[in-house]
Amino acid sequence: MNWTDERVELLKKLWSEGLSASQIAAELGGVTRNAVIGKVHRLGLSGRAKAPAAPAPRPRKPRPAPAAQVARPMVQGNTVLAPVMAPVAEPEPEVVPEVAAKVIPMGERCTILDLTEFTCRWPVGDPGKGDFHYCGSRSKTGLPYCAYHARIAYQPVQDRNRRRVAR
DNA sequence: CCCTGATTCGC
DNA sequence: GCGAATCAGG
């Protein structure tokens, strides 16, 4: 593989977006992370925006349990009062996506419980290591992935689906 | 050990 | 210019 203008451009883009050298190498294909790093240096764009700068942006605890607050019958004197409309299942305001989904920087993680129809559900990490989570970035309405992962997810498919039907 | 980027240096 | 090997760090 050689560094075509196209590949260099993609390299610059991904690098500026904060992807690691190995990630970029995998994305480009045909090169190692060393090659990527070497190229990055040769291009003189060593420093970059601190994308993964967020050390611990609050992964958000999976919320153990709403703690079913059973309405205990109240008692007044000898009288047992009927339970007052035990809130069946407090809808839980659940931070509306409009707020939570605002251009979440890469690396912002969320659990499966945080996924909404607007969050990217691209799996990240190793389930066996306890660092498994989902991308969580904003995804276009109706799509399961953010723009970045959608590209990864669908590119191969597009290639495969290349129409072969003549006319 | 896994990973990261930085540097070196033979090609 | 390229990138594997290596280094230094988390």
Short mmCIF file of N, CA, C and O in Angstrom, two decimals, chain A residues 17 19 97 99-111 114-124 133-141 143-150:
data_model
loop_
_atom_site.label_atom_id
_atom_site.label_comp_id
_atom_site.label_asym_id
_atom_site.label_seq_id
_atom_site.Cartn_x
_atom_site.Cartn_y
_atom_site.Cartn_z
N GLU A 17 -9.14 13.74 14.39
CA GLU A 17 -10.33 13.41 15.16
C GLU A 17 -9.99 12.69 16.46
O GLU A 17 -10.86 12.37 17.24
N LEU A 19 -8.33 9.69 16.71
CA LEU A 19 -8.17 8.24 16.69
C LEU A 19 -6.72 7.88 16.94
O LEU A 19 -5.82 8.63 16.58
N PRO A 97 -32.66 12.71 25.25
CA PRO A 97 -31.54 12.66 24.32
C PRO A 97 -31.10 14.04 23.85
O PRO A 97 -29.93 14.28 23.67
N VAL A 99 -30.56 16.52 25.28
CA VAL A 99 -29.52 17.04 26.15
C VAL A 99 -28.29 16.15 26.14
O VAL A 99 -27.19 16.61 25.95
N ALA A 100 -28.53 14.86 26.29
CA ALA A 100 -27.42 13.92 26.43
C ALA A 100 -26.68 13.64 25.13
O ALA A 100 -25.52 13.31 25.14
N ALA A 101 -27.35 13.79 24.03
CA ALA A 101 -26.76 13.37 22.76
C ALA A 101 -25.98 14.46 22.05
O ALA A 101 -25.41 14.25 21.02
N LYS A 102 -25.93 15.60 22.64
CA LYS A 102 -25.25 16.72 21.99
C LYS A 102 -23.80 16.43 21.65
O LYS A 102 -22.92 16.53 22.48
N VAL A 103 -23.53 16.06 20.44
CA VAL A 103 -22.16 15.84 19.97
C VAL A 103 -21.24 15.32 21.05
O VAL A 103 -20.40 16.01 21.57
N ILE A 104 -21.47 14.09 21.41
CA ILE A 104 -20.63 13.48 22.43
C ILE A 104 -19.27 13.15 21.82
O ILE A 104 -19.19 12.48 20.81
N PRO A 105 -18.21 13.64 22.41
CA PRO A 105 -16.87 13.39 21.89
C PRO A 105 -16.59 11.90 21.87
O PRO A 105 -17.11 11.17 22.68
N MET A 106 -15.76 11.52 20.92
CA MET A 106 -15.43 10.11 20.84
C MET A 106 -14.84 9.65 22.16
O MET A 106 -14.09 10.35 22.77
N GLY A 107 -15.18 8.47 22.54
CA GLY A 107 -14.64 7.97 23.79
C GLY A 107 -15.67 8.09 24.89
O GLY A 107 -15.59 7.43 25.89
N GLU A 108 -16.65 8.93 24.66
CA GLU A 108 -17.75 9.03 25.62
C GLU A 108 -18.46 7.70 25.57
O GLU A 108 -18.88 7.24 24.53
N ARG A 109 -18.55 7.06 26.68
CA ARG A 109 -19.15 5.75 26.64
C ARG A 109 -20.50 5.72 27.33
O ARG A 109 -20.85 6.60 28.09
N CYS A 110 -21.26 4.70 27.01
CA CYS A 110 -22.53 4.55 27.70
C CYS A 110 -22.86 3.07 27.76
O CYS A 110 -22.36 2.29 26.97
N THR A 111 -23.65 2.72 28.69
CA THR A 111 -24.02 1.32 28.81
C THR A 111 -25.22 1.07 27.93
O THR A 111 -25.79 1.98 27.36
N ASP A 114 -28.11 3.11 28.45
CA ASP A 114 -28.14 4.52 28.06
C ASP A 114 -28.52 4.71 26.60
O ASP A 114 -28.71 5.82 26.13
N LEU A 115 -28.58 3.59 25.90
CA LEU A 115 -28.86 3.70 24.47
C LEU A 115 -30.29 4.20 24.23
O LEU A 115 -31.22 3.78 24.89
N THR A 116 -30.37 5.09 23.30
CA THR A 116 -31.69 5.56 22.90
C THR A 116 -31.73 5.48 21.39
O THR A 116 -30.76 5.06 20.76
N GLU A 117 -32.84 5.86 20.84
CA GLU A 117 -32.93 5.81 19.39
C GLU A 117 -31.99 6.83 18.75
O GLU A 117 -31.80 6.86 17.56
N PHE A 118 -31.36 7.65 19.57
CA PHE A 118 -30.48 8.68 19.02
C PHE A 118 -29.01 8.44 19.31
O PHE A 118 -28.16 9.21 18.92
N THR A 119 -28.72 7.36 20.03
CA THR A 119 -27.32 7.14 20.37
C THR A 119 -26.73 5.99 19.57
O THR A 119 -27.39 5.01 19.27
N CYS A 120 -25.46 6.16 19.26
CA CYS A 120 -24.75 5.15 18.49
C CYS A 120 -24.55 3.90 19.34
O CYS A 120 -24.07 3.96 20.46
N ARG A 121 -24.96 2.77 18.79
CA ARG A 121 -24.84 1.53 19.56
C ARG A 121 -23.70 0.66 19.08
O ARG A 121 -23.76 -0.55 19.15
N TRP A 122 -22.67 1.29 18.57
CA TRP A 122 -21.50 0.54 18.14
C TRP A 122 -20.78 0.01 19.38
O TRP A 122 -20.44 0.78 20.27
N PRO A 123 -20.56 -1.30 19.43
CA PRO A 123 -19.93 -1.88 20.61
C PRO A 123 -18.46 -1.52 20.69
O PRO A 123 -17.76 -1.51 19.68
N VAL A 124 -18.01 -1.24 21.87
CA VAL A 124 -16.61 -0.89 22.07
C VAL A 124 -16.07 -1.65 23.28
O VAL A 124 -16.77 -1.81 24.27
N HIS A 133 -18.64 -1.20 26.39
CA HIS A 133 -19.67 -0.17 26.41
C HIS A 133 -20.07 0.13 24.98
O HIS A 133 -19.64 -0.55 24.05
N TYR A 134 -20.86 1.14 24.83
CA TYR A 134 -21.27 1.52 23.48
C TYR A 134 -20.77 2.90 23.17
O TYR A 134 -20.54 3.71 24.06
N CYS A 135 -20.62 3.13 21.89
CA CYS A 135 -20.08 4.43 21.44
C CYS A 135 -20.84 5.56 22.10
O CYS A 135 -20.25 6.41 22.75
N GLY A 136 -22.13 5.57 21.94
CA GLY A 136 -22.93 6.58 22.62
C GLY A 136 -23.00 7.93 21.94
O GLY A 136 -23.74 8.80 22.35
N SER A 137 -22.21 8.09 20.87
CA SER A 137 -22.27 9.36 20.16
C SER A 137 -23.65 9.52 19.52
O SER A 137 -24.39 8.55 19.38
N ARG A 138 -23.95 10.72 19.15
CA ARG A 138 -25.25 10.95 18.55
C ARG A 138 -25.34 10.26 17.20
O ARG A 138 -24.40 10.29 16.41
N SER A 139 -26.43 9.59 17.00
CA SER A 139 -26.66 8.97 15.70
C SER A 139 -27.82 9.68 15.04
O SER A 139 -28.71 10.20 15.70
N LYS A 140 -27.76 9.71 13.75
CA LYS A 140 -28.82 10.38 13.02
C LYS A 140 -30.13 9.66 13.32
O LYS A 140 -30.17 8.45 13.41
N THR A 141 -31.16 10.41 13.43
CA THR A 141 -32.46 9.81 13.74
C THR A 141 -32.76 8.65 12.81
O THR A 141 -32.69 8.77 11.61
N LEU A 143 -31.05 5.93 12.58
CA LEU A 143 -29.88 5.10 12.31
C LEU A 143 -29.30 4.61 13.64
O LEU A 143 -29.34 5.31 14.64
N PRO A 144 -28.77 3.39 13.61
CA PRO A 144 -28.24 2.78 14.81
C PRO A 144 -26.84 3.27 15.16
O PRO A 144 -26.36 3.04 16.25
N TYR A 145 -26.17 3.92 14.22
CA TYR A 145 -24.79 4.33 14.50
C TYR A 145 -24.56 5.81 14.23
O TYR A 145 -25.28 6.43 13.46
N CYS A 146 -23.54 6.32 14.84
CA CYS A 146 -23.15 7.70 14.58
C CYS A 146 -22.54 7.73 13.18
O CYS A 146 -22.30 6.70 12.58
N ALA A 147 -22.29 8.91 12.70
CA ALA A 147 -21.78 9.05 11.34
C ALA A 147 -20.51 8.24 11.12
O ALA A 147 -20.34 7.56 10.12
N TYR A 148 -19.65 8.31 12.09
CA TYR A 148 -18.36 7.62 11.97
C TYR A 148 -18.52 6.11 11.89
O TYR A 148 -18.02 5.46 10.98
N HIS A 149 -19.26 5.55 12.83
CA HIS A 149 -19.40 4.10 12.86
C HIS A 149 -20.33 3.58 11.77
O HIS A 149 -20.21 2.44 11.33
N ALA A 150 -21.22 4.45 11.35
CA ALA A 150 -22.11 4.03 10.28
C ALA A 150 -21.29 3.76 9.03
O ALA A 150 -21.54 2.81 8.29
#
